Coordinates of N, CA, C and O in Angstrom, one line a residue:
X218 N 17.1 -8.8 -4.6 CA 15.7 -8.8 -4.3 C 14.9 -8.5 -5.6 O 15.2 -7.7 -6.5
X219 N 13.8 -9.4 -5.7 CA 13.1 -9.2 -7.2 C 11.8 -8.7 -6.9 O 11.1 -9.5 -6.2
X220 N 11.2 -7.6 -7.3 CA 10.1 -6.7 -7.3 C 9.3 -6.6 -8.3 O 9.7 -6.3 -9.4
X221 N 7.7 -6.9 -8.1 CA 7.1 -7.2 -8.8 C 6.7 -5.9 -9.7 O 5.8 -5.3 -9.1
X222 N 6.9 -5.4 -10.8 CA 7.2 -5.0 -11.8 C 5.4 -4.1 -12.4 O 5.0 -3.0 -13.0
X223 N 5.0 -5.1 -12.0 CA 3.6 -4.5 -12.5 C 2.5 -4.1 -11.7 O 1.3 -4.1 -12.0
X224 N 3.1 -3.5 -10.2 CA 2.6 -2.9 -9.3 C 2.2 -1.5 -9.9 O 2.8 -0.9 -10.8
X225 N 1.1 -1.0 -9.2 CA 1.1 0.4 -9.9 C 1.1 1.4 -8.1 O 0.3 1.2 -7.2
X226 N 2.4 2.5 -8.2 CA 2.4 3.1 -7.2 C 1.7 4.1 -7.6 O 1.7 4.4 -8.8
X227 N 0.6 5.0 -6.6 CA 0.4 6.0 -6.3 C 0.4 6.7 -5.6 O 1.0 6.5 -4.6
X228 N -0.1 8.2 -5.8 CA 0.4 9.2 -4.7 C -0.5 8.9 -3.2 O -1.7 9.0 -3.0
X229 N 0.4 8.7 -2.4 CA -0.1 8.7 -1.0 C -0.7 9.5 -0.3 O -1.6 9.1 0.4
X230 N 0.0 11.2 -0.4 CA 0.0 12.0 0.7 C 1.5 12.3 0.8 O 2.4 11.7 0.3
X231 N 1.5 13.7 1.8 CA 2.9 14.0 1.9 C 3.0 14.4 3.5 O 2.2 14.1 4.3
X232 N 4.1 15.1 3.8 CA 4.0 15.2 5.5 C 5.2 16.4 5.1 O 6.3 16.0 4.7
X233 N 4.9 17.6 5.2 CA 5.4 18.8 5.5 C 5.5 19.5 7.1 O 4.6 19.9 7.8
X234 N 7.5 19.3 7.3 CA 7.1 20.3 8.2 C 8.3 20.4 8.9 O 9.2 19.8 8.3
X235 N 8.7 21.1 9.9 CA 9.8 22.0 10.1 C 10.7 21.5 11.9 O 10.3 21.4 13.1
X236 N 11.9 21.3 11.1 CA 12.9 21.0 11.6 C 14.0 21.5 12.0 O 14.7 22.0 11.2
X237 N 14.4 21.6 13.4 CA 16.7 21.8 13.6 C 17.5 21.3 12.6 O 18.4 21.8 12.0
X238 N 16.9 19.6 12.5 CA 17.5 18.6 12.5 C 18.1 19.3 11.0 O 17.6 20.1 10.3
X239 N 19.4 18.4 10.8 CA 19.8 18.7 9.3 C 19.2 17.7 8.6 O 18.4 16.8 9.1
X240 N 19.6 17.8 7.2 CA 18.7 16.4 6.0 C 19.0 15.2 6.9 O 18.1 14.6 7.5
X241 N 20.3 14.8 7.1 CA 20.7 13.8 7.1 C 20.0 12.8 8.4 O 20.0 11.6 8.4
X242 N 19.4 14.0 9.5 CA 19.4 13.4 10.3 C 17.6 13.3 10.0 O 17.1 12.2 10.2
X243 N 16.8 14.2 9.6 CA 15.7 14.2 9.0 C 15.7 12.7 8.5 O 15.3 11.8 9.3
X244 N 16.2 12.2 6.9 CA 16.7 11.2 6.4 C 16.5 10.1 7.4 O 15.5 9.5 7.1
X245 N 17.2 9.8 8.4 CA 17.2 8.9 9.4 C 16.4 8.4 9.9 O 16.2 7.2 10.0
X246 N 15.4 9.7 10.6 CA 13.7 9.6 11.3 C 12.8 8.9 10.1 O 12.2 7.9 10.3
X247 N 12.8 9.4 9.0 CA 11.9 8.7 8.1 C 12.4 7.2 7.8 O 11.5 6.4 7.9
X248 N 13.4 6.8 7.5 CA 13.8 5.6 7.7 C 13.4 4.8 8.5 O 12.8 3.8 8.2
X249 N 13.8 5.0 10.0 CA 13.6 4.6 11.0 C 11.6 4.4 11.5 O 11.1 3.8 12.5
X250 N 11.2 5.2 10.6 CA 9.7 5.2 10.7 C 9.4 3.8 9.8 O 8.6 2.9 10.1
X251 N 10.3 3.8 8.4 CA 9.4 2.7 7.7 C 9.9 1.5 7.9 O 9.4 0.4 7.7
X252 N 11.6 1.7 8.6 CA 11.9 0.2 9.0 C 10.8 -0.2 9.9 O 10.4 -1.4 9.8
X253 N 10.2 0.5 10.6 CA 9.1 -0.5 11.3 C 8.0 -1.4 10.6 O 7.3 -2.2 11.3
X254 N 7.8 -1.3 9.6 CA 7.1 -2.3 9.3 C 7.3 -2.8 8.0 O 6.5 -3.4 7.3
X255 N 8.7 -2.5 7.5 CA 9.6 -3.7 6.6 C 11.1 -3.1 6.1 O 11.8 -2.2 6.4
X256 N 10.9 -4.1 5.1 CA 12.5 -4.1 4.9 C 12.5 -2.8 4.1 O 11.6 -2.6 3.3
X257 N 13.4 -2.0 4.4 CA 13.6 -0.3 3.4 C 15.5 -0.7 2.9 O 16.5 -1.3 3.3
X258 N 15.1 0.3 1.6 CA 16.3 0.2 1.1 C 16.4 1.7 0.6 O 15.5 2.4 0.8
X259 N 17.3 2.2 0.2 CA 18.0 3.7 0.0 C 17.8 3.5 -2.1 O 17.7 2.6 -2.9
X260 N 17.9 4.6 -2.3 CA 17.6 4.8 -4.0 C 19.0 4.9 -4.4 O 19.2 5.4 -5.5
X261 N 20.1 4.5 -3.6 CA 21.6 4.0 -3.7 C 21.8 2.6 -3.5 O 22.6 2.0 -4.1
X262 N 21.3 2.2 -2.9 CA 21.2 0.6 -2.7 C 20.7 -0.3 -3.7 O 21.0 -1.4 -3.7
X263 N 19.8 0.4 -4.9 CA 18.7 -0.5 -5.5 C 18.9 -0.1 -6.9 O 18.9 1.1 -7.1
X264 N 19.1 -0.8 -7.9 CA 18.3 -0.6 -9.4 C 17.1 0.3 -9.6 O 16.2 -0.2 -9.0
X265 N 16.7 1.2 -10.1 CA 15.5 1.8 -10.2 C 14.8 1.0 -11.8 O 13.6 1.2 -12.1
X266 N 15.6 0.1 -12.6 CA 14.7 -0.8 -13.2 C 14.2 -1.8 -13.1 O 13.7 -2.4 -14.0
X267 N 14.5 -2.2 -11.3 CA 13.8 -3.4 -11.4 C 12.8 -3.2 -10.0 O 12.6 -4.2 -9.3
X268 N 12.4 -1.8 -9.8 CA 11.3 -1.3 -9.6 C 10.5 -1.2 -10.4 O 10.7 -1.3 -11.6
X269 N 9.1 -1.0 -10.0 CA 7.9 -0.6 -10.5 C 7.8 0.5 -11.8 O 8.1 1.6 -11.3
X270 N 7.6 0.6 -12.7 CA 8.0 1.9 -13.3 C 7.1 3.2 -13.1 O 7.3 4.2 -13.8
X271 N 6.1 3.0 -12.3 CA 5.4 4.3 -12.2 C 5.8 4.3 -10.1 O 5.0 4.5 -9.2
X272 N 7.1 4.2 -10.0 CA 7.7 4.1 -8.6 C 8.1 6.3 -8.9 O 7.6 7.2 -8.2
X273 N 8.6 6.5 -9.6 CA 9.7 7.8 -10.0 C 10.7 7.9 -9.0 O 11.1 7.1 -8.2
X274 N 10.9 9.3 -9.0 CA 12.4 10.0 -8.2 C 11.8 8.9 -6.5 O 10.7 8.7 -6.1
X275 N 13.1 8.3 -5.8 CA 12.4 7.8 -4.5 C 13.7 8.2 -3.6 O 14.8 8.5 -4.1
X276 N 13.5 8.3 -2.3 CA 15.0 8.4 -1.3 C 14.9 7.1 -0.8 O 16.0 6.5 -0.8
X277 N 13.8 6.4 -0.4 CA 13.6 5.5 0.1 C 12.6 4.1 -0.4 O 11.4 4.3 -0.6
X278 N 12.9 3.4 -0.5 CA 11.9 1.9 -1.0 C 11.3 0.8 0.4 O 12.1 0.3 1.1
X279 N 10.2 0.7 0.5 CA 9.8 0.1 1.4 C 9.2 -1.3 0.8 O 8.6 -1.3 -0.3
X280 N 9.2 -2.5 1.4 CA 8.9 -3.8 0.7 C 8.3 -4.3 1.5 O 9.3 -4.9 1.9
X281 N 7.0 -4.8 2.4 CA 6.5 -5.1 2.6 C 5.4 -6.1 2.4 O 4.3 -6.0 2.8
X282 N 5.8 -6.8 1.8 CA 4.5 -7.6 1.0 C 4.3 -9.2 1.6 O 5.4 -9.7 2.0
X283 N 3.5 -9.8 1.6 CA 3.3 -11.2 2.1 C 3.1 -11.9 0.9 O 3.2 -11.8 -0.3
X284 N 2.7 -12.7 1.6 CA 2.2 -14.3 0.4 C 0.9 -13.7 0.2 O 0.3 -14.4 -0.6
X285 N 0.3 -12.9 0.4 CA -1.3 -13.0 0.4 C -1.4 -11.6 -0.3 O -2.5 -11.6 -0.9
X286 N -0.7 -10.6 -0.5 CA -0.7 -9.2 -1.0 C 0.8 -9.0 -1.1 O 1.6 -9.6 -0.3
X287 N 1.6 -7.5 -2.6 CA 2.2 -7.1 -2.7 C 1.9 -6.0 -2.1 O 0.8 -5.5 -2.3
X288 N 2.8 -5.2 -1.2 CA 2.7 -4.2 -1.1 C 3.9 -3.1 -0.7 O 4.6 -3.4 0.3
X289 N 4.2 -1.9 -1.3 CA 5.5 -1.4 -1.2 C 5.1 0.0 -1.0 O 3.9 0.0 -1.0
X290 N 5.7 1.2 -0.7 CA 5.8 1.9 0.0 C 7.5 3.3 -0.6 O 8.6 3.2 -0.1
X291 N 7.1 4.1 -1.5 CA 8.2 5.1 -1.5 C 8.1 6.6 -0.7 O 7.1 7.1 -0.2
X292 N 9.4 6.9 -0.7 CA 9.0 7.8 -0.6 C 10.3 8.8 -1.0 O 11.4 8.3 -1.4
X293 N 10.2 10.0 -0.9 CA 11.1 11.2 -1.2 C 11.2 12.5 -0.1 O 10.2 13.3 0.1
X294 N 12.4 12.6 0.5 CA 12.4 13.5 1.2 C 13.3 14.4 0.2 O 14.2 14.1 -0.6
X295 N 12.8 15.5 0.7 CA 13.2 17.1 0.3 C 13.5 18.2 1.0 O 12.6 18.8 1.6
X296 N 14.7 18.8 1.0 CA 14.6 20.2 2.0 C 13.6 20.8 1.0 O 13.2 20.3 -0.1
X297 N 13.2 22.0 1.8 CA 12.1 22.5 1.5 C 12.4 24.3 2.1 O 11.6 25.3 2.1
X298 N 13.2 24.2 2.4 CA 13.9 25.5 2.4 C 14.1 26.1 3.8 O 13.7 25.5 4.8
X299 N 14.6 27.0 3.9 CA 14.6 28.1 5.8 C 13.4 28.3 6.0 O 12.5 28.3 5.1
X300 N 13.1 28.5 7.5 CA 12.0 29.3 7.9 C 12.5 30.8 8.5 O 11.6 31.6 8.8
X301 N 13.7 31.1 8.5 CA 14.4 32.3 9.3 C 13.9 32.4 10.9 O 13.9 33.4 11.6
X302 N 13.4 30.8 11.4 CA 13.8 30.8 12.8 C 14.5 29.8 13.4 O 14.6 28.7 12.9
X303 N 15.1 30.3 14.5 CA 16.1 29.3 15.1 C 14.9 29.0 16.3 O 13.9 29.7 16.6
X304 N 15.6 27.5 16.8 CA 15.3 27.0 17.9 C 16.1 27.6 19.6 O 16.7 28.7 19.9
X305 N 15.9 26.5 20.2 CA 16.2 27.3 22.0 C 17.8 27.2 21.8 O 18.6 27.9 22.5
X306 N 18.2 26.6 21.1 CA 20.1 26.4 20.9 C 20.7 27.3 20.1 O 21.9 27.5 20.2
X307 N 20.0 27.9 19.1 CA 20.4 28.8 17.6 C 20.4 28.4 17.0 O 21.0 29.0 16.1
X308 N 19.8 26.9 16.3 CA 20.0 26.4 15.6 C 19.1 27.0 14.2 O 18.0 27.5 14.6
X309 N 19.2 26.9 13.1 CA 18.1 27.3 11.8 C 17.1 26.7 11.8 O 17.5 25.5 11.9
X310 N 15.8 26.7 11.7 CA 15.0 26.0 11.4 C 14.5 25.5 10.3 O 13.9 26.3 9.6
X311 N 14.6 24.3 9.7 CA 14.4 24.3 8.4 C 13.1 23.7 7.9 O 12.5 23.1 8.8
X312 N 12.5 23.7 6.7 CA 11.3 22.8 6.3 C 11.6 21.9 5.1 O 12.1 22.2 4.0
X313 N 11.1 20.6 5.9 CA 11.3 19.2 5.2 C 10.0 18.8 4.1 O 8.9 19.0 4.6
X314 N 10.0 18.5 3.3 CA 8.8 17.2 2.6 C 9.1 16.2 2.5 O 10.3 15.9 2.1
X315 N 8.0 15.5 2.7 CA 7.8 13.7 2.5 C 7.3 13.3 1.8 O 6.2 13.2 2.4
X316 N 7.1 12.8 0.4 CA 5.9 12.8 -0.1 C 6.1 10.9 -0.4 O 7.1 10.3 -1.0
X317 N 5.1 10.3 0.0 CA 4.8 8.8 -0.4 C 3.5 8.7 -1.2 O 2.5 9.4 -1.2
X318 N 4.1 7.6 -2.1 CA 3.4 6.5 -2.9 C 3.4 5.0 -2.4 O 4.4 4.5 -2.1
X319 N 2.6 4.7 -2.4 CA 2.1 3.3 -2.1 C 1.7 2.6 -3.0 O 0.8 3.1 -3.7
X320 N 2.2 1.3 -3.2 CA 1.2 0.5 -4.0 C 0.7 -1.2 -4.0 O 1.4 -2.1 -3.5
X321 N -0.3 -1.5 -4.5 CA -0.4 -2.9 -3.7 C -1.3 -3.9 -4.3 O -2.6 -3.8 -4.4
X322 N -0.8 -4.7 -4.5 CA -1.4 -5.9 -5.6 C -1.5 -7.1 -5.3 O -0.7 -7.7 -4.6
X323 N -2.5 -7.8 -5.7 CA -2.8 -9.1 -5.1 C -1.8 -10.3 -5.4 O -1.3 -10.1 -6.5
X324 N -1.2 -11.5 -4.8 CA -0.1 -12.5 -5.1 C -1.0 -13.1 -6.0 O -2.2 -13.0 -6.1
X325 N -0.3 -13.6 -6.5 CA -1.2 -15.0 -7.0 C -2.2 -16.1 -6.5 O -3.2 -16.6 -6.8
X326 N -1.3 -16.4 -5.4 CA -2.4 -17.2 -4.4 C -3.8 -16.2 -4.1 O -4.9 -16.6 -4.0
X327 N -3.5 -15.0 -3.9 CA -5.3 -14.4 -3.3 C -5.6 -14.2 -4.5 O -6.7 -13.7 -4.4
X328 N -5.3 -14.2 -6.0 CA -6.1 -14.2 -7.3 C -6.6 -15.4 -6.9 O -7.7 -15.6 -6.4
X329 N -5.7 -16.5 -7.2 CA -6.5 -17.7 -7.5 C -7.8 -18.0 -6.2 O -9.0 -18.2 -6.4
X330 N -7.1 -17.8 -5.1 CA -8.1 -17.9 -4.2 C -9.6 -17.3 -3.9 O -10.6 -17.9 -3.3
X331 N -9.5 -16.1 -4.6 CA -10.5 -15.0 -4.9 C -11.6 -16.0 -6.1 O -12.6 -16.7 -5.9
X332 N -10.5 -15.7 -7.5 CA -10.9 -16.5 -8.5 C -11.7 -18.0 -8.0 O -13.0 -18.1 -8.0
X333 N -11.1 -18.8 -7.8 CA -12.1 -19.8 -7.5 C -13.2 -19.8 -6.5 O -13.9 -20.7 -6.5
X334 N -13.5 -18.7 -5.3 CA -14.8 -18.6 -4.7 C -15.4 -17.6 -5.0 O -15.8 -17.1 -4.0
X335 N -15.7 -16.9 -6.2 CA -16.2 -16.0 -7.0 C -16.6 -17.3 -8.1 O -17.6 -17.0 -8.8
X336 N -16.1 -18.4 -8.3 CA -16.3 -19.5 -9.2 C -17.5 -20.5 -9.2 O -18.3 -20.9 -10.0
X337 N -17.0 -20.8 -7.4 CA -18.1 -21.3 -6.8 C -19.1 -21.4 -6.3 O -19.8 -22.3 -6.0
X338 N -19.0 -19.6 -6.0 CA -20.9 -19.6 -5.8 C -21.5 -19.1 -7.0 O -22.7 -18.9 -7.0
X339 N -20.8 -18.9 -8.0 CA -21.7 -18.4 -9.3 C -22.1 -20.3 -10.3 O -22.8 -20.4 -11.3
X340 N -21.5 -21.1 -9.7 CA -22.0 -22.8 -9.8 C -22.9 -23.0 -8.9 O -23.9 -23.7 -9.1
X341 N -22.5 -22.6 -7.8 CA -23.6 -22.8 -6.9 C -25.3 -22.1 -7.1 O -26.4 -22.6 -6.6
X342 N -25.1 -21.0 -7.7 CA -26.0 -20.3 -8.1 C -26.9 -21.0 -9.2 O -28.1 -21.0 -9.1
X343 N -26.1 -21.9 -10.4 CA -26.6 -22.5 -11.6 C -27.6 -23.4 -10.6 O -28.8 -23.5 -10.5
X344 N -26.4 -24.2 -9.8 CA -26.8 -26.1 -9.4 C -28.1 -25.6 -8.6 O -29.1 -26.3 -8.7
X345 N -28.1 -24.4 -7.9 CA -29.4 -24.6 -6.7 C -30.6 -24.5 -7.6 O -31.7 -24.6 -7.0
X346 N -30.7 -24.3 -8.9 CA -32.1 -24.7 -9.5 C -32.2 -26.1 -9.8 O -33.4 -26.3 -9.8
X347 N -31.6 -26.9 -9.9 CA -31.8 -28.7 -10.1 C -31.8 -29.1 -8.8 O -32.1 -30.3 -8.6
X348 N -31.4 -28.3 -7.8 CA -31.6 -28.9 -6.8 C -32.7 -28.5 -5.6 O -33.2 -29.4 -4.9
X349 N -33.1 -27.3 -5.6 CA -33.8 -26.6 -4.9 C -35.4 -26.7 -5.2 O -35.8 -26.7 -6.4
X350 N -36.1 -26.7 -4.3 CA -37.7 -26.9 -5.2 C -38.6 -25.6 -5.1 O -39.5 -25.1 -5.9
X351 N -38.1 -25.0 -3.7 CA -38.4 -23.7 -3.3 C -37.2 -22.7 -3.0 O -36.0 -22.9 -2.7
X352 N -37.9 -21.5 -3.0 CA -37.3 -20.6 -3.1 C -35.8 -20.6 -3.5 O -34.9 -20.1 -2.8
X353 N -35.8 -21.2 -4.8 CA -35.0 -20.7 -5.6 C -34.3 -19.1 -6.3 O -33.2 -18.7 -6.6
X354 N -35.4 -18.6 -6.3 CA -34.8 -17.4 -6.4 C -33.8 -16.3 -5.5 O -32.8 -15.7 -5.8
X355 N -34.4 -16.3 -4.5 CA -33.8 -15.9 -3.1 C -32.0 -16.9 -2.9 O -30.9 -16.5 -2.4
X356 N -32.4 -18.3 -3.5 CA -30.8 -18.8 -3.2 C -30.3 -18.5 -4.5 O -29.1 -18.6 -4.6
X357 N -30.7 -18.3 -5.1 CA -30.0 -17.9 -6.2 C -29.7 -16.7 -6.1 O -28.7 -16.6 -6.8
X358 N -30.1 -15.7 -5.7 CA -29.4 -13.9 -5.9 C -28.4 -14.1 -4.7 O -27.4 -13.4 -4.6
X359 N -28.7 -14.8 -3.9 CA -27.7 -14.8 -2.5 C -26.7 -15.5 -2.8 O -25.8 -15.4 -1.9
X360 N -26.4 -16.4 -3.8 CA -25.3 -16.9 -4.5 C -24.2 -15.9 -5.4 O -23.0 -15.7 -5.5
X361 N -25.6 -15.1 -6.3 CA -24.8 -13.7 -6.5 C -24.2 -12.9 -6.0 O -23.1 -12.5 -6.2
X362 N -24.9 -12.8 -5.2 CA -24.5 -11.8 -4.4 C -23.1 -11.8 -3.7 O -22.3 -11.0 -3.4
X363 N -23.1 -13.3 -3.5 CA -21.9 -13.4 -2.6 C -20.5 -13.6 -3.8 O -19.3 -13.4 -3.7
X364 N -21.1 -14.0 -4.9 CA -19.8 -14.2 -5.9 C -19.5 -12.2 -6.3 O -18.3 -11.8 -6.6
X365 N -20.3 -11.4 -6.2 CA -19.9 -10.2 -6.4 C -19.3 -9.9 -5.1 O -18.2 -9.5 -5.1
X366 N -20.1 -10.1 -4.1 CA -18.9 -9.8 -3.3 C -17.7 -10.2 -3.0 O -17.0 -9.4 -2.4
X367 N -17.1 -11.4 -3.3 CA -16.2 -11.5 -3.8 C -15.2 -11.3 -4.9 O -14.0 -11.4 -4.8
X368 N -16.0 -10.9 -5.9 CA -15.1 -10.4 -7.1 C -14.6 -9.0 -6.2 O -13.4 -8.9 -6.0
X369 N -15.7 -7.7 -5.5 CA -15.8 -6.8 -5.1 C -14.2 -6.8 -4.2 O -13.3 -6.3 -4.8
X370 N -14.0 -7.6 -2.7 CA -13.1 -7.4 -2.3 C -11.4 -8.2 -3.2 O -10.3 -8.0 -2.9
X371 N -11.9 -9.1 -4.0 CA -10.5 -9.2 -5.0 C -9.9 -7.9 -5.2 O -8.7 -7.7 -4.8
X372 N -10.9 -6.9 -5.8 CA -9.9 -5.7 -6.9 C -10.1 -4.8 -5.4 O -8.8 -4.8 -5.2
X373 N -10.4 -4.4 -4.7 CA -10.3 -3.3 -3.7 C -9.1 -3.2 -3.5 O -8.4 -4.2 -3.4
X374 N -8.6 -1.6 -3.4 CA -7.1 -2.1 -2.7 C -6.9 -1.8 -1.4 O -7.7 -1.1 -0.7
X375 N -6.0 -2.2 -1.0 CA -5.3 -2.7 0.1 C -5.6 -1.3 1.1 O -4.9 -0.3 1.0
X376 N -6.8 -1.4 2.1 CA -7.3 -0.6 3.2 C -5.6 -0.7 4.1 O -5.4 0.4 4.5
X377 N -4.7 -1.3 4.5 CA -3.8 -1.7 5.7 C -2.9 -0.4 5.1 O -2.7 0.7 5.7
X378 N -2.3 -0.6 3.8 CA -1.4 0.0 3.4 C -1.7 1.6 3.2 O -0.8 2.5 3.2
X379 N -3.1 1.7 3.0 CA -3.6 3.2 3.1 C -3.5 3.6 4.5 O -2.8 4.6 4.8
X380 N -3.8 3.2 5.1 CA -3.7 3.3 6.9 C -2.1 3.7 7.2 O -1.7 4.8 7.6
X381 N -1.2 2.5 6.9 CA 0.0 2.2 7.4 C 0.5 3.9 6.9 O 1.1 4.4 7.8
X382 N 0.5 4.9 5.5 CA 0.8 5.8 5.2 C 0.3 6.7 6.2 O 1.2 7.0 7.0
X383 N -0.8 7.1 6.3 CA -1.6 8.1 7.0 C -1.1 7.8 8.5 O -1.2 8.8 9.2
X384 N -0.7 6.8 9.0 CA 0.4 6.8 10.4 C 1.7 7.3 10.5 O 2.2 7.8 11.4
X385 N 2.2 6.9 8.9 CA 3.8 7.6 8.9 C 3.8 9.0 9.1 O 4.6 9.6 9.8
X386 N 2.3 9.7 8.1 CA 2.4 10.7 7.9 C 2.2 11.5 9.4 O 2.7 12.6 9.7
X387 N 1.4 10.9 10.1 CA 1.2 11.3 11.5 C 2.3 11.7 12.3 O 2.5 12.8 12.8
X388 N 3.2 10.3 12.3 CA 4.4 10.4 12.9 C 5.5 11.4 12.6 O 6.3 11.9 13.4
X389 N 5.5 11.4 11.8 CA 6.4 12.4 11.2 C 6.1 14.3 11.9 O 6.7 15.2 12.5
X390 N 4.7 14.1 11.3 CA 4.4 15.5 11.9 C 4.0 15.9 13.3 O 3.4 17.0 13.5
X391 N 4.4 14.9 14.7 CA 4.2 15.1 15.4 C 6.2 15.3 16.5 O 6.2 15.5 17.7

């Protein structure tokens, strides 16, 4: 699998909190959380250089990306030590962290796509003076306007994949 290189991950958020369960089966639940919405791979399964390089320490790699956006997903679980209580069986109680990075970048098709209607209303903006006799001005800032708003949602990043974290993190702590 080849991974796009110049993604930049950031810190997501973490999900602290207390478990029977041993690592391994801890391990599992978070797995089983991001297989839901792509392909995950283990930080034994994978190259760590042909990850992202601001990815760091990961347990887990999540790959999720379409034709329309890159978007990927780490994360790192950690014991986090005893609580010195047992549950209704005797079991120890222990505390876990999760901490995710996300990161997420436009394909090339939504640059170019971006790029050229950010292209064409700022032409459209030039041409409506040779063409227009009135109120010119008004189609012209509304030409602007709309080529900034499009340059605007090009660089934003990716609202789905901020969400998609803040659900794991849910999950997890519930």
């Amino acid at each position: 699998m080849k991974y796009d290189r110049k993604t930049q991950m950031m810190d997501a958020g973490m999900a602290f909190f207390e478990s029977p369960e041993g690592m391994g089966n801890v391990m599992g639940i978070v797995k089983a959380q991001l297989e839901y919405y792509g392909k995950v791979v283990s930080d034994s399964q994978i190259e760590p250089d042909s990850l992202p390089s601001s990815t760091g320490a990961f347990t887990f790699f999540m790959d999720w990306s379409s034709p329309w956006r890159t978007r990927y997903i780490s994360c790192l679980v950690e014991d986090a030590g005893d609580t010195g209580k047992q549950d209704a069986e005797g079991r120890p109680v222990r505390r876990y962290a999760v901490s995710f990075k996300e990161g997420s970048r436009s394909s090339k098709l939504r640059a170019c796509t971006y790029i050229f209607m950010t292209a064409a209303f700022l032409c459209l903006m030039v041409m409506q003076n040779f063409l227009l006799h009135g109120f010119r001005f008004m189609a012209g800032f509304a030409c602007f306007a709309l080529a900034a708003y499009t340059a605007y949602l090009w660089c934003v990043p990716s609202h789905k994949a901020q969400k998609t974290v803040k659900g794991l993190i849910a999950s997890l702590l519930n």
